[in-house]
mmCIF file of C-alpha atoms in Angstrom:
data_model
loop_
_atom_site.group_PDB
_atom_site.id
_atom_site.type_symbol
_atom_site.label_atom_id
_atom_site.label_comp_id
_atom_site.label_asym_id
_atom_site.label_seq_id
_atom_site.Cartn_x
_atom_site.Cartn_y
_atom_site.Cartn_z
ATOM 1 C CA MET A 292 -112.428 -131.751 202.333
ATOM 2 C CA SER A 293 -115.012 -129.816 200.288
ATOM 3 C CA ARG A 294 -114.003 -128.502 196.901
ATOM 4 C CA VAL A 295 -115.560 -125.087 196.256
ATOM 5 C CA LEU A 296 -115.525 -123.216 192.937
ATOM 6 C CA ILE A 297 -115.866 -119.448 192.915
ATOM 7 C CA VAL A 298 -116.610 -118.059 189.452
ATOM 8 C CA GLY A 299 -115.257 -114.530 189.073
ATOM 9 C CA ALA A 300 -111.914 -113.120 190.248
ATOM 10 C CA GLY A 301 -113.243 -109.651 191.019
ATOM 11 C CA LEU A 302 -113.530 -108.097 194.467
ATOM 12 C CA THR A 303 -116.499 -110.180 195.681
ATOM 13 C CA GLY A 304 -114.984 -113.417 194.388
ATOM 14 C CA SER A 305 -111.591 -112.724 195.982
ATOM 15 C CA LEU A 306 -113.225 -111.783 199.298
ATOM 16 C CA CYS A 307 -115.374 -114.945 199.240
ATOM 17 C CA ALA A 308 -112.263 -117.046 198.652
ATOM 18 C CA CYS A 309 -110.335 -115.330 201.457
ATOM 19 C CA LEU A 310 -113.157 -115.438 204.015
ATOM 20 C CA LEU A 311 -113.881 -119.083 203.202
ATOM 21 C CA ARG A 312 -110.242 -120.035 203.762
ATOM 22 C CA ARG A 313 -110.052 -118.109 207.038
ATOM 23 C CA ALA A 314 -113.299 -119.612 208.322
ATOM 24 C CA LEU A 315 -112.824 -123.241 207.270
ATOM 25 C CA GLN A 316 -109.015 -123.562 206.976
ATOM 26 C CA SER A 317 -108.084 -127.053 205.725
ATOM 27 C CA LYS A 318 -111.698 -128.229 205.509
ATOM 28 C CA VAL A 319 -112.040 -126.591 202.101
ATOM 29 C CA GLN A 320 -110.158 -126.399 198.812
ATOM 30 C CA VAL A 321 -110.964 -123.114 197.083
ATOM 31 C CA VAL A 322 -110.726 -122.815 193.295
ATOM 32 C CA VAL A 323 -111.326 -119.535 191.419
ATOM 33 C CA TRP A 324 -112.098 -119.334 187.703
ATOM 34 C CA ASP A 325 -112.314 -116.149 185.646
ATOM 35 C CA LYS A 326 -112.731 -115.683 181.915
ATOM 36 C CA ALA A 327 -110.441 -112.615 181.852
ATOM 37 C CA ARG A 328 -106.659 -112.634 181.370
ATOM 38 C CA GLY A 329 -106.076 -111.041 184.767
ATOM 39 C CA ALA A 330 -107.696 -110.871 188.202
ATOM 40 C CA GLY A 331 -109.500 -107.744 189.352
ATOM 41 C CA GLY A 332 -112.787 -107.512 187.468
ATOM 42 C CA ARG A 333 -113.926 -103.889 187.623
ATOM 43 C CA MET A 334 -111.010 -103.181 189.971
ATOM 44 C CA SER A 335 -108.739 -103.324 186.957
ATOM 45 C CA THR A 336 -105.239 -101.823 186.769
ATOM 46 C CA SER A 337 -103.709 -101.629 183.299
ATOM 47 C CA ARG A 338 -100.015 -101.390 182.581
ATOM 48 C CA PRO A 339 -98.623 -99.645 179.491
ATOM 49 C CA PRO A 340 -97.003 -101.668 176.673
ATOM 50 C CA GLU A 341 -93.652 -100.019 177.466
ATOM 51 C CA PRO A 342 -92.556 -99.757 181.137
ATOM 52 C CA THR A 343 -91.930 -95.996 180.849
ATOM 53 C CA SER A 344 -95.276 -94.775 182.241
ATOM 54 C CA HIS A 345 -97.313 -95.292 185.400
ATOM 55 C CA SER A 346 -100.096 -97.879 185.393
ATOM 56 C CA ALA A 347 -103.733 -96.771 185.248
ATOM 57 C CA ASP A 348 -106.943 -97.830 186.986
ATOM 58 C CA LEU A 349 -109.477 -98.321 184.205
ATOM 59 C CA GLY A 350 -112.380 -99.259 186.502
ATOM 60 C CA ALA A 351 -112.931 -98.273 190.150
ATOM 61 C CA GLN A 352 -111.090 -95.042 191.008
ATOM 62 C CA TYR A 353 -111.141 -94.686 194.790
ATOM 63 C CA ILE A 354 -112.884 -96.183 197.810
ATOM 64 C CA THR A 355 -115.296 -94.185 199.945
ATOM 65 C CA ALA A 356 -116.118 -95.415 203.450
ATOM 66 C CA THR A 357 -119.226 -94.077 205.176
ATOM 67 C CA PRO A 358 -118.982 -93.742 208.984
ATOM 68 C CA ALA A 359 -121.213 -96.829 209.433
ATOM 69 C CA TYR A 360 -119.125 -99.044 207.129
ATOM 70 C CA ALA A 361 -115.832 -97.628 208.445
ATOM 71 C CA GLN A 362 -116.963 -99.088 211.770
ATOM 72 C CA SER A 363 -118.624 -102.367 210.707
ATOM 73 C CA HIS A 364 -115.891 -103.203 208.167
ATOM 74 C CA SER A 365 -113.035 -101.707 210.209
ATOM 75 C CA ASN A 366 -111.050 -104.966 210.136
ATOM 76 C CA PHE A 367 -110.995 -104.966 206.301
ATOM 77 C CA TYR A 368 -109.873 -101.327 206.149
ATOM 78 C CA ALA A 369 -107.255 -101.895 208.865
ATOM 79 C CA GLU A 370 -105.866 -104.921 207.013
ATOM 80 C CA LEU A 371 -105.493 -103.032 203.727
ATOM 81 C CA LEU A 372 -104.090 -99.899 205.374
ATOM 82 C CA SER A 373 -101.481 -101.871 207.326
ATOM 83 C CA ALA A 374 -100.497 -103.757 204.150
ATOM 84 C CA GLY A 375 -99.928 -100.420 202.376
ATOM 85 C CA LEU A 376 -102.656 -101.196 199.842
ATOM 86 C CA LEU A 377 -104.908 -98.309 200.931
ATOM 87 C CA GLN A 378 -104.040 -94.763 201.899
ATOM 88 C CA PRO A 379 -106.152 -91.628 202.428
ATOM 89 C CA LEU A 380 -106.948 -89.650 199.274
ATOM 90 C CA ASP A 381 -104.541 -86.719 199.298
ATOM 91 C CA CYS A 382 -105.064 -84.920 195.991
ATOM 92 C CA HIS A 383 -107.538 -82.318 194.774
ATOM 93 C CA ILE A 384 -110.508 -83.740 192.863
ATOM 94 C CA GLU A 385 -112.495 -81.005 191.139
ATOM 95 C CA GLY A 386 -116.246 -81.465 191.448
ATOM 96 C CA LEU A 387 -116.086 -84.237 194.057
ATOM 97 C CA GLN A 388 -119.225 -84.114 196.205
ATOM 98 C CA HIS A 389 -117.820 -85.084 199.591
ATOM 99 C CA LYS A 390 -120.327 -86.012 202.289
ATOM 100 C CA GLU A 391 -119.623 -85.124 205.904
ATOM 101 C CA GLY A 392 -117.991 -88.015 207.778
ATOM 102 C CA ASN A 393 -117.042 -90.048 204.698
ATOM 103 C CA LYS A 394 -113.412 -91.120 204.217
ATOM 104 C CA ASP A 395 -111.899 -91.466 200.738
ATOM 105 C CA TYR A 396 -109.041 -93.875 200.076
ATOM 106 C CA VAL A 397 -106.821 -94.602 197.083
ATOM 107 C CA THR A 398 -104.785 -97.681 196.204
ATOM 108 C CA PRO A 399 -101.071 -96.787 195.730
ATOM 109 C CA LEU A 400 -100.418 -99.969 193.723
ATOM 110 C CA GLY A 401 -103.670 -99.773 191.741
ATOM 111 C CA THR A 402 -107.133 -101.087 192.566
ATOM 112 C CA SER A 403 -106.328 -104.595 191.321
ATOM 113 C CA SER A 404 -103.789 -104.900 194.171
ATOM 114 C CA VAL A 405 -106.693 -105.134 196.640
ATOM 115 C CA VAL A 406 -108.228 -108.073 194.764
ATOM 116 C CA LYS A 407 -104.835 -109.766 194.394
ATOM 117 C CA HIS A 408 -104.229 -109.365 198.143
ATOM 118 C CA PHE A 409 -107.401 -111.238 199.081
ATOM 119 C CA LEU A 410 -106.748 -113.918 196.434
ATOM 120 C CA SER A 411 -103.230 -114.392 197.796
ATOM 121 C CA GLU A 412 -104.545 -114.604 201.367
ATOM 122 C CA SER A 413 -107.097 -117.243 200.278
ATOM 123 C CA GLY A 414 -104.495 -119.665 198.952
ATOM 124 C CA ALA A 415 -107.010 -120.422 196.174
ATOM 125 C CA ASP A 416 -106.053 -122.163 192.954
ATOM 126 C CA LEU A 417 -106.628 -119.383 190.390
ATOM 127 C CA PHE A 418 -107.330 -120.223 186.754
ATOM 128 C CA LEU A 419 -107.622 -117.348 184.291
ATOM 129 C CA GLU A 420 -109.212 -117.494 180.825
ATOM 130 C CA TYR A 421 -111.570 -120.184 182.166
ATOM 131 C CA HIS A 422 -114.955 -119.299 180.653
ATOM 132 C CA VAL A 423 -117.854 -121.104 182.396
ATOM 133 C CA THR A 424 -120.649 -122.138 180.034
ATOM 134 C CA GLY A 425 -122.886 -124.525 182.011
ATOM 135 C CA LEU A 426 -123.783 -126.038 185.405
ATOM 136 C CA TYR A 427 -125.104 -129.588 185.832
ATOM 137 C CA CYS A 428 -126.241 -131.089 189.129
ATOM 138 C CA ARG A 429 -124.765 -134.602 189.502
ATOM 139 C CA GLY A 430 -126.167 -136.024 192.757
ATOM 140 C CA ALA A 431 -124.172 -134.465 195.620
ATOM 141 C CA SER A 432 -121.912 -132.359 193.383
ATOM 142 C CA TRP A 433 -121.816 -129.928 190.480
ATOM 143 C CA GLU A 434 -120.303 -130.566 187.082
ATOM 144 C CA VAL A 435 -119.127 -127.185 185.843
ATOM 145 C CA GLU A 436 -118.606 -126.917 182.126
ATOM 146 C CA ARG A 437 -116.202 -124.426 180.600
ATOM 147 C CA ARG A 438 -114.841 -123.865 177.155
ATOM 148 C CA GLY A 439 -112.385 -126.710 176.746
ATOM 149 C CA GLY A 440 -113.494 -129.069 179.518
ATOM 150 C CA SER A 441 -115.423 -129.652 182.728
ATOM 151 C CA GLU A 442 -114.729 -130.350 186.417
ATOM 152 C CA THR A 443 -116.688 -131.460 189.477
ATOM 153 C CA PHE A 444 -117.129 -129.424 192.677
ATOM 154 C CA ASP A 445 -118.987 -129.828 195.983
ATOM 155 C CA ALA A 446 -120.229 -126.229 195.925
ATOM 156 C CA VAL A 447 -120.324 -123.343 193.439
ATOM 157 C CA VAL A 448 -120.457 -119.578 194.043
ATOM 158 C CA LEU A 449 -121.253 -117.329 191.062
ATOM 159 C CA THR A 450 -120.022 -113.728 191.398
ATOM 160 C CA MET A 451 -120.043 -112.528 187.780
ATOM 161 C CA PRO A 452 -122.585 -109.961 186.483
ATOM 162 C CA VAL A 453 -126.173 -111.242 186.657
ATOM 163 C CA PRO A 454 -126.810 -111.278 182.859
ATOM 164 C CA GLN A 455 -123.868 -113.694 182.519
ATOM 165 C CA ILE A 456 -125.360 -115.918 185.250
ATOM 166 C CA LEU A 457 -128.676 -116.060 183.385
ATOM 167 C CA GLN A 458 -126.871 -117.099 180.183
ATOM 168 C CA LEU A 459 -125.435 -120.279 181.740
ATOM 169 C CA GLN A 460 -126.624 -123.541 180.241
ATOM 170 C CA GLY A 461 -127.622 -126.660 182.164
ATOM 171 C CA ASP A 462 -129.704 -126.939 185.321
ATOM 172 C CA LEU A 463 -129.568 -123.357 186.621
ATOM 173 C CA GLY A 464 -132.625 -122.205 184.663
ATOM 174 C CA ASN A 465 -134.806 -125.046 185.984
ATOM 175 C CA LEU A 466 -133.715 -124.489 189.595
ATOM 176 C CA LEU A 467 -134.606 -120.785 189.708
ATOM 177 C CA SER A 468 -137.994 -120.029 191.239
ATOM 178 C CA VAL A 469 -140.284 -117.612 189.381
ATOM 179 C CA LYS A 470 -139.517 -114.950 192.020
ATOM 180 C CA GLN A 471 -135.746 -115.508 191.795
ATOM 181 C CA ARG A 472 -135.797 -115.254 187.999
ATOM 182 C CA GLU A 473 -137.859 -112.048 188.151
ATOM 183 C CA GLU A 474 -135.455 -110.533 190.678
ATOM 184 C CA LEU A 475 -132.382 -111.445 188.630
ATOM 185 C CA GLU A 476 -133.917 -110.226 185.382
ATOM 186 C CA GLY A 477 -134.732 -106.919 187.106
ATOM 187 C CA VAL A 478 -131.065 -106.107 187.837
ATOM 188 C CA ARG A 479 -129.812 -103.171 185.765
ATOM 189 C CA TYR A 480 -126.256 -101.970 185.159
ATOM 190 C CA SER A 481 -124.793 -98.750 183.804
ATOM 191 C CA SER A 482 -122.326 -99.053 180.924
ATOM 192 C CA ARG A 483 -119.381 -96.821 180.132
ATOM 193 C CA PHE A 484 -116.135 -96.595 178.205
ATOM 194 C CA ALA A 485 -112.738 -95.911 179.733
ATOM 195 C CA VAL A 486 -109.524 -94.804 178.051
ATOM 196 C CA ALA A 487 -106.026 -94.787 179.551
ATOM 197 C CA LEU A 488 -103.401 -92.541 177.972
ATOM 198 C CA TYR A 489 -99.764 -93.247 178.833
ATOM 199 C CA PHE A 490 -97.197 -90.457 178.466
ATOM 200 C CA PRO A 491 -93.374 -90.355 178.210
ATOM 201 C CA PRO A 492 -91.326 -89.586 181.360
ATOM 202 C CA ASP A 493 -90.552 -85.981 180.345
ATOM 203 C CA VAL A 494 -94.225 -84.916 180.140
ATOM 204 C CA VAL A 495 -95.558 -82.381 182.647
ATOM 205 C CA PHE A 496 -99.236 -81.399 182.538
ATOM 206 C CA SER A 497 -100.318 -77.745 182.634
ATOM 207 C CA PHE A 498 -103.211 -78.390 185.081
ATOM 208 C CA THR A 499 -102.823 -78.906 188.831
ATOM 209 C CA TRP A 500 -105.747 -81.170 189.810
ATOM 210 C CA GLY A 501 -105.386 -84.898 190.393
ATOM 211 C CA ALA A 502 -108.841 -85.709 189.047
ATOM 212 C CA ARG A 503 -111.855 -83.828 187.788
ATOM 213 C CA TYR A 504 -115.558 -84.475 187.352
ATOM 214 C CA VAL A 505 -116.666 -82.957 184.038
ATOM 215 C CA THR A 506 -120.081 -81.313 183.685
ATOM 216 C CA ASP A 507 -119.803 -79.560 180.299
ATOM 217 C CA SER A 508 -119.258 -82.524 177.959
ATOM 218 C CA HIS A 509 -121.564 -84.685 175.837
ATOM 219 C CA CYS A 510 -119.459 -87.788 176.493
ATOM 220 C CA ILE A 511 -116.742 -87.383 179.187
ATOM 221 C CA ARG A 512 -117.701 -87.454 182.868
ATOM 222 C CA TYR A 513 -114.380 -87.964 184.686
ATOM 223 C CA ILE A 514 -110.652 -87.437 184.077
ATOM 224 C CA ALA A 515 -107.821 -88.452 186.419
ATOM 225 C CA VAL A 516 -104.059 -88.138 186.428
ATOM 226 C CA ASP A 517 -103.854 -91.610 187.853
ATOM 227 C CA ASN A 518 -100.396 -91.481 189.412
ATOM 228 C CA LYS A 519 -101.231 -88.118 191.030
ATOM 229 C CA LYS A 520 -104.591 -89.370 192.326
ATOM 230 C CA ARG A 521 -102.788 -92.335 193.908
ATOM 231 C CA SER A 522 -99.857 -90.184 195.160
ATOM 232 C CA THR A 523 -97.380 -92.523 193.467
ATOM 233 C CA ASP A 524 -95.019 -90.413 191.400
ATOM 234 C CA ALA A 525 -92.149 -92.793 190.708
ATOM 235 C CA PRO A 526 -89.022 -91.165 189.216
ATOM 236 C CA GLY A 527 -88.378 -92.027 185.588
ATOM 237 C CA LEU A 528 -92.002 -92.879 184.796
ATOM 238 C CA GLY A 529 -94.346 -90.735 182.725
ATOM 239 C CA PRO A 530 -97.851 -89.823 183.887
ATOM 240 C CA SER A 531 -101.000 -91.735 182.980
ATOM 241 C CA LEU A 532 -104.393 -90.181 182.313
ATOM 242 C CA VAL A 533 -107.700 -92.026 182.757
ATOM 243 C CA VAL A 534 -110.920 -90.906 181.065
ATOM 244 C CA HIS A 535 -114.411 -92.263 181.866
ATOM 245 C CA THR A 536 -117.440 -91.521 179.723
ATOM 246 C CA SER A 537 -120.846 -90.584 181.104
ATOM 247 C CA VAL A 538 -123.563 -93.198 181.671
ATOM 248 C CA PRO A 539 -125.885 -91.806 178.903
ATOM 249 C CA PHE A 540 -123.029 -91.849 176.367
ATOM 250 C CA GLY A 541 -122.095 -95.418 177.358
ATOM 251 C CA LEU A 542 -125.680 -96.600 177.017
ATOM 252 C CA LYS A 543 -126.186 -94.900 173.652
ATOM 253 C CA HIS A 544 -123.001 -96.299 172.091
ATOM 254 C CA LEU A 545 -122.723 -99.635 173.916
ATOM 255 C CA GLU A 546 -122.766 -101.747 170.744
ATOM 256 C CA ASN A 547 -120.346 -99.499 168.817
ATOM 257 C CA ASP A 548 -116.789 -100.725 168.406
ATOM 258 C CA LYS A 549 -113.517 -99.200 169.570
ATOM 259 C CA ASP A 550 -112.658 -97.693 166.171
ATOM 260 C CA THR A 551 -115.886 -95.683 166.270
ATOM 261 C CA ILE A 552 -115.840 -94.587 169.924
ATOM 262 C CA GLN A 553 -112.181 -93.954 170.759
ATOM 263 C CA PRO A 554 -111.762 -91.039 168.274
ATOM 264 C CA ILE A 555 -114.912 -89.349 169.662
ATOM 265 C CA ILE A 556 -113.595 -89.577 173.234
ATOM 266 C CA LEU A 557 -110.093 -88.359 172.289
ATOM 267 C CA GLN A 558 -111.460 -85.443 170.247
ATOM 268 C CA GLU A 559 -113.605 -84.369 173.212
ATOM 269 C CA LEU A 560 -110.642 -84.798 175.594
ATOM 270 C CA HIS A 561 -108.556 -82.430 173.472
ATOM 271 C CA ARG A 562 -111.402 -79.918 173.495
ATOM 272 C CA LEU A 563 -111.417 -80.059 177.312
ATOM 273 C CA LEU A 564 -107.590 -80.145 177.619
ATOM 274 C CA PRO A 565 -106.233 -78.400 174.490
ATOM 275 C CA ASP A 566 -102.615 -78.393 175.751
ATOM 276 C CA LEU A 567 -102.524 -82.154 176.305
ATOM 277 C CA PRO A 568 -99.267 -83.655 174.930
ATOM 278 C CA GLN A 569 -99.174 -86.650 172.604
ATOM 279 C CA PRO A 570 -99.393 -89.963 174.518
ATOM 280 C CA SER A 571 -96.953 -92.777 173.771
ATOM 281 C CA SER A 572 -99.757 -95.384 173.951
ATOM 282 C CA ILE A 573 -103.513 -95.686 174.565
ATOM 283 C CA LYS A 574 -105.648 -98.439 176.137
ATOM 284 C CA PHE A 575 -109.408 -98.630 175.471
ATOM 285 C CA GLN A 576 -111.901 -100.447 177.715
ATOM 286 C CA LYS A 577 -115.627 -101.075 177.350
ATOM 287 C CA TRP A 578 -117.433 -101.705 180.647
ATOM 288 C CA ARG A 579 -120.692 -103.342 179.623
ATOM 289 C CA TYR A 580 -121.469 -103.929 183.309
ATOM 290 C CA SER A 581 -120.010 -100.885 185.051
ATOM 291 C CA GLN A 582 -122.103 -100.238 188.161
ATOM 292 C CA VAL A 583 -125.361 -101.658 189.450
ATOM 293 C CA LEU A 584 -128.216 -99.186 188.977
ATOM 294 C CA THR A 585 -130.990 -101.517 190.174
ATOM 295 C CA SER A 586 -129.984 -104.298 192.569
ATOM 296 C CA VAL A 587 -131.948 -107.341 193.734
ATOM 297 C CA PRO A 588 -134.789 -106.055 195.979
ATOM 298 C CA ASN A 589 -133.909 -105.542 199.674
ATOM 299 C CA CYS A 590 -130.178 -106.112 198.982
ATOM 300 C CA PRO A 591 -130.002 -109.625 200.506
ATOM 301 C CA GLY A 592 -126.242 -109.999 199.903
ATOM 302 C CA HIS A 593 -126.609 -113.353 198.155
ATOM 303 C CA MET A 594 -129.140 -115.688 196.557
ATOM 304 C CA THR A 595 -129.176 -119.425 197.272
ATOM 305 C CA ILE A 596 -130.279 -121.277 194.133
ATOM 306 C CA LEU A 597 -129.814 -124.752 195.640
ATOM 307 C CA GLU A 598 -128.886 -125.695 199.216
ATOM 308 C CA GLN A 599 -127.532 -129.195 198.462
ATOM 309 C CA PRO A 600 -125.217 -129.310 196.632
ATOM 310 C CA PRO A 601 -124.760 -125.586 197.303
ATOM 311 C CA LEU A 602 -125.185 -123.144 194.422
ATOM 312 C CA ILE A 603 -125.052 -119.518 195.565
ATOM 313 C CA CYS A 604 -124.970 -116.201 193.688
ATOM 314 C CA GLY A 605 -123.194 -113.162 195.128
ATOM 315 C CA GLY A 606 -121.783 -109.823 194.057
ATOM 316 C CA ASP A 607 -122.711 -106.156 194.051
ATOM 317 C CA ALA A 608 -126.016 -106.907 192.289
ATOM 318 C CA PHE A 609 -127.180 -108.286 195.652
ATOM 319 C CA THR A 610 -125.978 -105.231 197.621
ATOM 320 C CA HIS A 611 -124.591 -102.071 195.980
ATOM 321 C CA SER A 612 -121.671 -101.146 193.712
ATOM 322 C CA ASN A 613 -118.729 -100.205 195.894
ATOM 323 C CA PHE A 614 -116.092 -101.772 198.136
ATOM 324 C CA ASP A 615 -118.404 -102.137 201.119
ATOM 325 C CA GLY A 616 -121.158 -103.622 198.962
ATOM 326 C CA CYS A 617 -118.755 -106.364 197.867
ATOM 327 C CA VAL A 618 -117.669 -106.967 201.479
ATOM 328 C CA GLU A 619 -121.318 -107.227 202.583
ATOM 329 C CA SER A 620 -122.048 -109.729 199.803
ATOM 330 C CA ALA A 621 -118.973 -111.843 200.588
ATOM 331 C CA LEU A 622 -119.900 -111.998 204.290
ATOM 332 C CA SER A 623 -123.445 -112.993 203.336
ATOM 333 C CA VAL A 624 -122.213 -115.691 200.912
ATOM 334 C CA LEU A 625 -119.843 -117.043 203.572
ATOM 335 C CA LYS A 626 -122.635 -117.405 206.115
ATOM 336 C CA ALA A 627 -124.883 -119.272 203.664
ATOM 337 C CA LEU A 628 -122.106 -121.451 202.260
ATOM 338 C CA LYS A 629 -120.680 -122.337 205.668
ATOM 339 C CA GLY A 630 -124.109 -123.571 206.777
ATOM 340 C CA SER A 631 -124.544 -125.691 203.636
ATOM 341 C CA LEU A 632 -121.031 -127.156 203.835
ATOM 342 C CA ASP A 633 -121.509 -128.011 207.524
ATOM 343 C CA VAL A 634 -124.639 -129.980 206.592
ATOM 344 C CA GLN A 635 -122.793 -131.605 203.675
ATOM 345 C CA GLN A 636 -119.813 -132.683 205.801
ATOM 346 C CA ASN A 637 -122.056 -134.088 208.559
ATOM 347 C CA THR A 638 -124.084 -136.349 206.263
#
């Protein structure tokens, strides 16, 4: 049995784990490490401190399927729809530029439910708050170092943002070809801030939209009544409001702290929505790596750093930043990893 480590419990990592289990069954033990306190990555659903408000998606907001991907990835969409984890978008989004033929979906239980579904299906051993610091090739296996210890694996898949991959200590730097390093160093991400506001159960908003793209603000780009966007109005729970800043604002203030940025965002929110009631609690999130602006050339889906023992990079940096990009990358990683593990198990 091969022991495979997947670093990153976001969408690509969870899909890799699930596809690997389905393809290789008992031939593989899948382990997933993530430095965060919860699974989901940028598909992050945040719950309020008090259970009196709806949860809020602080990262990805909805899933858009183009006609081509709706067909080629139909099994993934069918699985999530039948599990009740996806449903068609049914609320008004002001300023949404809808392209002919595209289908928009929301996640009734929050975007993190999609990631948790694939992790559950994978049967992987999930370890949170495991921060990988280095990779060392030890003959036919990898010693993976983390804060507080190290373990050995037959294969490693890295799905975290590319800058974090390049920061790893050990043998990775020496194994990268000049071309691979150039391609990885060329990846660019947008950065943004997100704020969730949780309201008491008796609050009713004066506006009717479920979400809105903002064009007349120096810092806010998007606002959503998250429970309305997801069509999940549970009785006895107050609404939640999600605010995303624009890419230029995120880039300009990336190194500023919460105490500096949150008041600016809230002041601007009250300018845009002057009748907004007082929230019972607020959650602030900085997305240093929000969406990929410049991916690895030709979108290969993955990058093999070493074939034996396998070390493979995957994620939206090797495709594009959306659900289907992560699916494409996971399928690409699976194909490469399956080939390497077959060679490994036959030697």
